[in-house]
PDB file of C-alpha atoms in Angstrom:
ATOM      1  CA  SER A   1    -216.596 -84.232   6.562  1.00  0.00           C
ATOM      2  CA  GLN A   2    -215.114 -81.907   3.951  1.00  0.00           C
ATOM      3  CA  GLN A   3    -218.293 -82.035   1.905  1.00  0.00           C
ATOM      4  CA  GLY A   4    -219.805 -78.802   0.687  1.00  0.00           C
ATOM      5  CA  GLU A   5    -223.323 -77.756   1.545  1.00  0.00           C
ATOM      6  CA  GLU A   6    -225.703 -76.097  -0.874  1.00  0.00           C
ATOM      7  CA  ASP A   7    -228.508 -73.912   0.294  1.00  0.00           C
ATOM      8  CA  PRO A   8    -231.411 -74.115  -0.251  1.00  0.00           C
ATOM      9  CA  GLN A   9    -231.934 -77.824  -0.887  1.00  0.00           C
ATOM     10  CA  ALA A  10    -234.829 -76.998  -3.209  1.00  0.00           C
ATOM     11  CA  LEU A  11    -235.953 -73.806  -4.900  1.00  0.00           C
ATOM     12  CA  SER A  12    -239.061 -73.148  -6.960  1.00  0.00           C
ATOM     13  CA  ILE A  13    -239.444 -69.931  -8.953  1.00  0.00           C
ATOM     14  CA  GLN A  14    -241.423 -68.487 -11.845  1.00  0.00           C
ATOM     15  CA  GLU A  15    -239.903 -68.156 -15.284  1.00  0.00           C
ATOM     16  CA  GLY A  16    -238.179 -64.810 -15.633  1.00  0.00           C
ATOM     17  CA  GLU A  17    -237.209 -64.542 -11.985  1.00  0.00           C
ATOM     18  CA  ASN A  18    -233.653 -64.797 -10.717  1.00  0.00           C
ATOM     19  CA  ALA A  19    -232.450 -67.870  -8.834  1.00  0.00           C
ATOM     20  CA  THR A  20    -229.724 -67.730  -6.220  1.00  0.00           C
ATOM     21  CA  MET A  21    -228.036 -70.797  -4.777  1.00  0.00           C
ATOM     22  CA  ASN A  22    -225.376 -70.810  -2.118  1.00  0.00           C
ATOM     23  CA  CYS A  23    -222.544 -73.161  -1.307  1.00  0.00           C
ATOM     24  CA  SER A  24    -220.537 -73.294   1.905  1.00  0.00           C
ATOM     25  CA  TYR A  25    -217.387 -75.296   2.502  1.00  0.00           C
ATOM     26  CA  LYS A  26    -215.083 -75.990   5.397  1.00  0.00           C
ATOM     27  CA  THR A  27    -211.496 -75.946   4.149  1.00  0.00           C
ATOM     28  CA  SER A  28    -209.287 -73.555   2.219  1.00  0.00           C
ATOM     29  CA  ILE A  29    -209.709 -74.153  -1.491  1.00  0.00           C
ATOM     30  CA  ASN A  30    -207.804 -73.813  -4.741  1.00  0.00           C
ATOM     31  CA  ASN A  31    -210.885 -73.273  -6.844  1.00  0.00           C
ATOM     32  CA  LEU A  32    -214.610 -73.885  -6.824  1.00  0.00           C
ATOM     33  CA  GLN A  33    -216.742 -75.174  -9.661  1.00  0.00           C
ATOM     34  CA  TRP A  34    -220.469 -75.280 -10.331  1.00  0.00           C
ATOM     35  CA  TYR A  35    -222.151 -78.083 -12.230  1.00  0.00           C
ATOM     36  CA  ARG A  36    -225.705 -78.672 -13.441  1.00  0.00           C
ATOM     37  CA  GLN A  37    -227.442 -82.039 -13.625  1.00  0.00           C
ATOM     38  CA  ASN A  38    -230.686 -82.698 -15.414  1.00  0.00           C
ATOM     39  CA  SER A  39    -232.736 -85.490 -13.863  1.00  0.00           C
ATOM     40  CA  GLY A  40    -231.021 -88.873 -14.165  1.00  0.00           C
ATOM     41  CA  ARG A  41    -228.291 -87.527 -16.435  1.00  0.00           C
ATOM     42  CA  GLY A  42    -224.625 -86.673 -16.116  1.00  0.00           C
ATOM     43  CA  LEU A  43    -223.299 -83.410 -14.768  1.00  0.00           C
ATOM     44  CA  VAL A  44    -222.410 -80.487 -16.980  1.00  0.00           C
ATOM     45  CA  HIS A  45    -219.692 -78.055 -15.998  1.00  0.00           C
ATOM     46  CA  LEU A  46    -220.927 -74.456 -15.751  1.00  0.00           C
ATOM     47  CA  ILE A  47    -218.155 -72.303 -14.384  1.00  0.00           C
ATOM     48  CA  LEU A  48    -214.910 -72.400 -12.407  1.00  0.00           C
ATOM     49  CA  ILE A  49    -213.799 -69.635 -10.085  1.00  0.00           C
ATOM     50  CA  ARG A  50    -210.321 -69.570  -8.615  1.00  0.00           C
ATOM     51  CA  SER A  51    -209.601 -68.766  -5.003  1.00  0.00           C
ATOM     52  CA  ASN A  52    -208.090 -65.379  -5.937  1.00  0.00           C
ATOM     53  CA  GLU A  53    -211.196 -64.341  -7.895  1.00  0.00           C
ATOM     54  CA  ARG A  54    -214.277 -62.768  -6.365  1.00  0.00           C
ATOM     55  CA  GLU A  55    -216.762 -62.801  -9.200  1.00  0.00           C
ATOM     56  CA  LYS A  56    -217.170 -64.427 -12.574  1.00  0.00           C
ATOM     57  CA  HIS A  57    -219.818 -64.219 -15.293  1.00  0.00           C
ATOM     58  CA  SER A  58    -220.883 -66.569 -18.047  1.00  0.00           C
ATOM     59  CA  GLY A  59    -223.997 -65.612 -19.984  1.00  0.00           C
ATOM     60  CA  ARG A  60    -226.886 -65.516 -17.502  1.00  0.00           C
ATOM     61  CA  LEU A  61    -224.720 -67.023 -14.771  1.00  0.00           C
ATOM     62  CA  ARG A  62    -222.924 -65.048 -12.117  1.00  0.00           C
ATOM     63  CA  VAL A  63    -220.740 -66.724  -9.518  1.00  0.00           C
ATOM     64  CA  THR A  64    -219.264 -65.043  -6.480  1.00  0.00           C
ATOM     65  CA  LEU A  65    -216.697 -66.364  -4.052  1.00  0.00           C
ATOM     66  CA  ASP A  66    -216.036 -65.132  -0.546  1.00  0.00           C
ATOM     67  CA  THR A  67    -213.074 -67.039   0.846  1.00  0.00           C
ATOM     68  CA  SER A  68    -213.295 -65.262   4.200  1.00  0.00           C
ATOM     69  CA  LYS A  69    -216.781 -66.696   4.680  1.00  0.00           C
ATOM     70  CA  LYS A  70    -215.940 -69.924   2.865  1.00  0.00           C
ATOM     71  CA  SER A  71    -218.953 -69.512   0.638  1.00  0.00           C
ATOM     72  CA  SER A  72    -219.938 -69.137  -2.985  1.00  0.00           C
ATOM     73  CA  SER A  73    -223.162 -68.220  -4.708  1.00  0.00           C
ATOM     74  CA  LEU A  74    -224.561 -68.986  -8.140  1.00  0.00           C
ATOM     75  CA  LEU A  75    -227.037 -66.536  -9.608  1.00  0.00           C
ATOM     76  CA  ILE A  76    -229.094 -67.424 -12.666  1.00  0.00           C
ATOM     77  CA  THR A  77    -230.792 -64.355 -14.091  1.00  0.00           C
ATOM     78  CA  ALA A  78    -234.010 -64.320 -16.111  1.00  0.00           C
ATOM     79  CA  SER A  79    -234.573 -68.013 -15.487  1.00  0.00           C
ATOM     80  CA  ARG A  80    -236.157 -70.299 -18.060  1.00  0.00           C
ATOM     81  CA  ALA A  81    -238.016 -73.585 -17.742  1.00  0.00           C
ATOM     82  CA  ALA A  82    -234.952 -75.259 -19.296  1.00  0.00           C
ATOM     83  CA  ASP A  83    -232.905 -74.184 -16.254  1.00  0.00           C
ATOM     84  CA  THR A  84    -234.821 -76.731 -14.178  1.00  0.00           C
ATOM     85  CA  ALA A  85    -232.125 -79.051 -12.845  1.00  0.00           C
ATOM     86  CA  SER A  86    -229.978 -79.789  -9.804  1.00  0.00           C
ATOM     87  CA  TYR A  87    -226.983 -77.544  -9.245  1.00  0.00           C
ATOM     88  CA  PHE A  88    -223.849 -78.677  -7.438  1.00  0.00           C
ATOM     89  CA  CYS A  89    -220.815 -76.886  -6.193  1.00  0.00           C
ATOM     90  CA  ALA A  90    -217.522 -78.763  -6.159  1.00  0.00           C
ATOM     91  CA  TYR A  91    -214.162 -77.743  -4.804  1.00  0.00           C
ATOM     92  CA  ASN A  92    -210.756 -79.061  -3.909  1.00  0.00           C
ATOM     93  CA  SER A  93    -208.265 -78.036  -1.306  1.00  0.00           C
ATOM     94  CA  GLY A  94    -205.083 -79.063  -3.061  1.00  0.00           C
ATOM     95  CA  ASN A  95    -204.686 -82.487  -1.524  1.00  0.00           C
ATOM     96  CA  THR A  96    -208.018 -84.035  -2.368  1.00  0.00           C
ATOM     97  CA  PRO A  97    -209.951 -84.690  -5.544  1.00  0.00           C
ATOM     98  CA  LEU A  98    -213.082 -82.649  -6.138  1.00  0.00           C
ATOM     99  CA  VAL A  99    -215.622 -82.753  -3.315  1.00  0.00           C
ATOM    100  CA  PHE A 100    -219.232 -82.279  -4.397  1.00  0.00           C
ATOM    101  CA  GLY A 101    -222.061 -80.871  -2.337  1.00  0.00           C
ATOM    102  CA  LYS A 102    -225.534 -82.387  -2.070  1.00  0.00           C
ATOM    103  CA  GLY A 103    -226.971 -79.965  -4.576  1.00  0.00           C
ATOM    104  CA  THR A 104    -229.878 -77.563  -4.931  1.00  0.00           C
ATOM    105  CA  ARG A 105    -232.913 -78.729  -6.916  1.00  0.00           C
ATOM    106  CA  LEU A 106    -234.188 -75.797  -8.966  1.00  0.00           C
ATOM    107  CA  SER A 107    -237.658 -75.849 -10.499  1.00  0.00           C
ATOM    108  CA  VAL A 108    -238.558 -73.058 -12.911  1.00  0.00           C
ATOM    109  CA  ILE A 109    -242.272 -72.890 -13.562  1.00  0.00           C
ATOM    110  CA  ALA A 110    -243.420 -71.585 -16.927  1.00  0.00           C
TER     111      ALA A 110
ATOM    112  CA  GLU B   1    -223.491 -84.613 -25.900  1.00  0.00           C
ATOM    113  CA  THR B   2    -220.385 -84.253 -23.761  1.00  0.00           C
ATOM    114  CA  GLY B   3    -218.143 -86.666 -25.670  1.00  0.00           C
ATOM    115  CA  VAL B   4    -218.332 -89.261 -22.913  1.00  0.00           C
ATOM    116  CA  THR B   5    -220.484 -92.323 -23.512  1.00  0.00           C
ATOM    117  CA  GLN B   6    -221.528 -95.010 -21.081  1.00  0.00           C
ATOM    118  CA  THR B   7    -223.051 -98.432 -21.660  1.00  0.00           C
ATOM    119  CA  PRO B   8    -225.361 -99.854 -20.680  1.00  0.00           C
ATOM    120  CA  ARG B   9    -227.661 -97.018 -19.655  1.00  0.00           C
ATOM    121  CA  HIS B  10    -229.704 -99.299 -17.419  1.00  0.00           C
ATOM    122  CA  LEU B  11    -228.694-102.544 -15.723  1.00  0.00           C
ATOM    123  CA  VAL B  12    -230.572-104.866 -13.419  1.00  0.00           C
ATOM    124  CA  MET B  13    -228.520-107.613 -11.846  1.00  0.00           C
ATOM    125  CA  GLY B  14    -228.812-110.171  -9.113  1.00  0.00           C
ATOM    126  CA  MET B  15    -226.422-110.291  -6.207  1.00  0.00           C
ATOM    127  CA  THR B  16    -224.590-113.303  -7.631  1.00  0.00           C
ATOM    128  CA  ASN B  17    -224.144-111.897 -11.138  1.00  0.00           C
ATOM    129  CA  LYS B  18    -221.000-110.486 -12.698  1.00  0.00           C
ATOM    130  CA  LYS B  19    -221.381-107.530 -15.019  1.00  0.00           C
ATOM    131  CA  SER B  20    -219.272-104.687 -16.373  1.00  0.00           C
ATOM    132  CA  LEU B  21    -219.934-101.024 -17.005  1.00  0.00           C
ATOM    133  CA  LYS B  22    -218.160 -99.369 -19.891  1.00  0.00           C
ATOM    134  CA  CYS B  23    -217.131 -95.779 -20.413  1.00  0.00           C
ATOM    135  CA  GLU B  24    -215.518 -94.249 -23.475  1.00  0.00           C
ATOM    136  CA  GLN B  25    -214.388 -90.698 -24.035  1.00  0.00           C
ATOM    137  CA  HIS B  26    -213.738 -89.085 -27.411  1.00  0.00           C
ATOM    138  CA  LEU B  27    -212.127 -85.921 -26.077  1.00  0.00           C
ATOM    139  CA  GLY B  28    -208.464 -86.892 -26.030  1.00  0.00           C
ATOM    140  CA  HIS B  29    -208.396 -86.629 -22.247  1.00  0.00           C
ATOM    141  CA  ASN B  30    -205.890 -88.385 -20.025  1.00  0.00           C
ATOM    142  CA  ALA B  31    -207.860 -88.697 -16.789  1.00  0.00           C
ATOM    143  CA  MET B  32    -211.007 -90.720 -16.185  1.00  0.00           C
ATOM    144  CA  TYR B  33    -213.193 -91.092 -13.123  1.00  0.00           C
ATOM    145  CA  TRP B  34    -215.915 -93.315 -11.678  1.00  0.00           C
ATOM    146  CA  TYR B  35    -218.496 -91.735  -9.385  1.00  0.00           C
ATOM    147  CA  LYS B  36    -221.454 -93.217  -7.511  1.00  0.00           C
ATOM    148  CA  GLN B  37    -224.588 -91.138  -7.061  1.00  0.00           C
ATOM    149  CA  SER B  38    -227.167 -92.481  -4.625  1.00  0.00           C
ATOM    150  CA  ALA B  39    -230.469 -90.867  -3.808  1.00  0.00           C
ATOM    151  CA  LYS B  40    -230.161 -88.012  -1.336  1.00  0.00           C
ATOM    152  CA  LYS B  41    -226.377 -88.418  -0.996  1.00  0.00           C
ATOM    153  CA  PRO B  42    -223.578 -86.344  -2.473  1.00  0.00           C
ATOM    154  CA  LEU B  43    -221.692 -87.564  -5.472  1.00  0.00           C
ATOM    155  CA  GLU B  44    -219.043 -90.037  -4.267  1.00  0.00           C
ATOM    156  CA  LEU B  45    -215.745 -90.392  -6.073  1.00  0.00           C
ATOM    157  CA  MET B  46    -214.777 -94.039  -6.466  1.00  0.00           C
ATOM    158  CA  PHE B  47    -211.676 -94.204  -8.676  1.00  0.00           C
ATOM    159  CA  VAL B  48    -209.419 -91.919 -10.669  1.00  0.00           C
ATOM    160  CA  TYR B  49    -207.093 -92.928 -13.473  1.00  0.00           C
ATOM    161  CA  ASN B  50    -204.502 -90.538 -14.838  1.00  0.00           C
ATOM    162  CA  PHE B  51    -202.557 -91.620 -17.922  1.00  0.00           C
ATOM    163  CA  LYS B  52    -203.905 -95.155 -17.341  1.00  0.00           C
ATOM    164  CA  GLU B  53    -202.548 -95.309 -13.804  1.00  0.00           C
ATOM    165  CA  GLN B  54    -204.900 -95.519 -10.849  1.00  0.00           C
ATOM    166  CA  THR B  55    -204.259 -92.480  -8.675  1.00  0.00           C
ATOM    167  CA  GLU B  56    -207.259 -92.591  -6.360  1.00  0.00           C
ATOM    168  CA  ASN B  57    -209.209 -95.419  -4.762  1.00  0.00           C
ATOM    169  CA  ASN B  58    -211.648 -93.909  -2.358  1.00  0.00           C
ATOM    170  CA  SER B  59    -211.959 -96.913  -0.039  1.00  0.00           C
ATOM    171  CA  VAL B  60    -214.204 -98.711  -2.507  1.00  0.00           C
ATOM    172  CA  PRO B  61    -215.192-102.324  -1.661  1.00  0.00           C
ATOM    173  CA  SER B  62    -213.393-104.971  -3.674  1.00  0.00           C
ATOM    174  CA  ARG B  63    -216.662-106.072  -5.317  1.00  0.00           C
ATOM    175  CA  PHE B  64    -216.057-103.050  -7.574  1.00  0.00           C
ATOM    176  CA  SER B  65    -213.009-103.547  -9.784  1.00  0.00           C
ATOM    177  CA  PRO B  66    -211.928-100.841 -12.240  1.00  0.00           C
ATOM    178  CA  GLU B  67    -209.927-101.361 -15.386  1.00  0.00           C
ATOM    179  CA  CYS B  68    -208.370 -98.732 -17.639  1.00  0.00           C
ATOM    180  CA  PRO B  69    -206.778-100.371 -20.708  1.00  0.00           C
ATOM    181  CA  ASN B  70    -206.057 -97.004 -22.356  1.00  0.00           C
ATOM    182  CA  SER B  71    -206.788 -93.341 -21.823  1.00  0.00           C
ATOM    183  CA  SER B  72    -210.040 -93.516 -23.779  1.00  0.00           C
ATOM    184  CA  HIS B  73    -211.698 -96.463 -22.067  1.00  0.00           C
ATOM    185  CA  LEU B  74    -212.670 -97.208 -18.500  1.00  0.00           C
ATOM    186  CA  PHE B  75    -214.493-100.211 -17.144  1.00  0.00           C
ATOM    187  CA  LEU B  76    -216.079-101.009 -13.816  1.00  0.00           C
ATOM    188  CA  HIS B  77    -216.384-104.733 -13.175  1.00  0.00           C
ATOM    189  CA  LEU B  78    -219.088-105.708 -10.732  1.00  0.00           C
ATOM    190  CA  HIS B  79    -219.481-108.935  -8.795  1.00  0.00           C
ATOM    191  CA  THR B  80    -221.492-110.097  -5.780  1.00  0.00           C
ATOM    192  CA  LEU B  81    -223.053-106.675  -5.314  1.00  0.00           C
ATOM    193  CA  GLN B  82    -225.457-105.729  -2.549  1.00  0.00           C
ATOM    194  CA  PRO B  83    -228.848-103.999  -2.899  1.00  0.00           C
ATOM    195  CA  GLU B  84    -227.328-100.845  -1.359  1.00  0.00           C
ATOM    196  CA  ASP B  85    -225.032-100.657  -4.382  1.00  0.00           C
ATOM    197  CA  SER B  86    -228.046 -99.666  -6.483  1.00  0.00           C
ATOM    198  CA  ALA B  87    -227.287 -96.176  -7.769  1.00  0.00           C
ATOM    199  CA  LEU B  88    -226.424 -94.072 -10.796  1.00  0.00           C
ATOM    200  CA  TYR B  89    -222.800 -94.712 -11.776  1.00  0.00           C
ATOM    201  CA  LEU B  90    -221.232 -91.799 -13.566  1.00  0.00           C
ATOM    202  CA  CYS B  91    -218.069 -91.750 -15.593  1.00  0.00           C
ATOM    203  CA  ALA B  92    -216.175 -88.530 -16.214  1.00  0.00           C
ATOM    204  CA  SER B  93    -213.009 -87.425 -17.936  1.00  0.00           C
ATOM    205  CA  SER B  94    -210.748 -84.411 -17.803  1.00  0.00           C
ATOM    206  CA  GLN B  95    -207.647 -83.274 -19.621  1.00  0.00           C
ATOM    207  CA  GLU B  96    -205.491 -84.467 -16.753  1.00  0.00           C
ATOM    208  CA  PHE B  97    -205.780 -85.072 -13.048  1.00  0.00           C
ATOM    209  CA  ASP B  98    -203.928 -83.136 -10.425  1.00  0.00           C
ATOM    210  CA  TYR B  99    -204.815 -82.002  -6.977  1.00  0.00           C
ATOM    211  CA  ASP B 100    -205.215 -78.398  -8.087  1.00  0.00           C
ATOM    212  CA  GLN B 101    -208.209 -79.676 -10.054  1.00  0.00           C
ATOM    213  CA  THR B 102    -208.301 -76.775 -12.469  1.00  0.00           C
ATOM    214  CA  TYR B 103    -209.505 -79.072 -15.233  1.00  0.00           C
ATOM    215  CA  GLU B 104    -213.234 -79.242 -15.711  1.00  0.00           C
ATOM    216  CA  GLN B 105    -214.747 -82.687 -15.805  1.00  0.00           C
ATOM    217  CA  TYR B 106    -216.965 -83.957 -18.591  1.00  0.00           C
ATOM    218  CA  PHE B 107    -219.555 -86.473 -17.482  1.00  0.00           C
ATOM    219  CA  GLY B 108    -221.264 -89.303 -19.287  1.00  0.00           C
ATOM    220  CA  PRO B 109    -225.015 -89.871 -18.946  1.00  0.00           C
ATOM    221  CA  GLY B 110    -224.555 -92.587 -16.340  1.00  0.00           C
ATOM    222  CA  THR B 111    -225.613 -96.190 -15.865  1.00  0.00           C
ATOM    223  CA  ARG B 112    -228.648 -96.715 -13.647  1.00  0.00           C
ATOM    224  CA  LEU B 113    -227.821 -99.904 -11.721  1.00  0.00           C
ATOM    225  CA  THR B 114    -230.392-101.863  -9.771  1.00  0.00           C
ATOM    226  CA  VAL B 115    -229.241-104.809  -7.660  1.00  0.00           C
ATOM    227  CA  THR B 116    -232.001-107.249  -6.776  1.00  0.00           C
TER     228      THR B 116
END
């Protein structure tokens, strides 16, 4: 399977703490994207990082990509209760549509 | 709101029924997608349409039949479904579709389908 794997499957933290989620994949990629999904809703695109980039920031989000380890991480700093959601990585390898991982369920406790 | 709407939001149907899911995007995009999201499984791509042409059919059973009359509308026609088809069906759109996938996808809120 080319499917990505997020780690951990579930994460519970206190408001104000940082949350780190990891994604591993098995093939070479063109780019990797992170999405957020609130319970029972559609996904919302957060950030895209290309294979020749190592780090990208967007507000409180920081994404890193290590193509040698075939892994990416999403860091949410100073988390808020509203950040509670599932987070998915998605990537493509140039000959397939986007492949989504199983996701990390983040709970931020106020 | 993402600019992608789906109707109905909830649907309960029997195995012998025929129903349709509708998706509409107001973003001027040229690519539209159907995904299936089941509990504890990754998001599964079902179909992709690019400029109204079907470019991907991810080995979806024929009881699911997509229709894309124009770039703004996408339908999923359902008939003789099975209970295991119960899931959240998500529609998405992007500016275009290509295998470099540099275009971010905008998702609708989904249709929660229950097959009894």
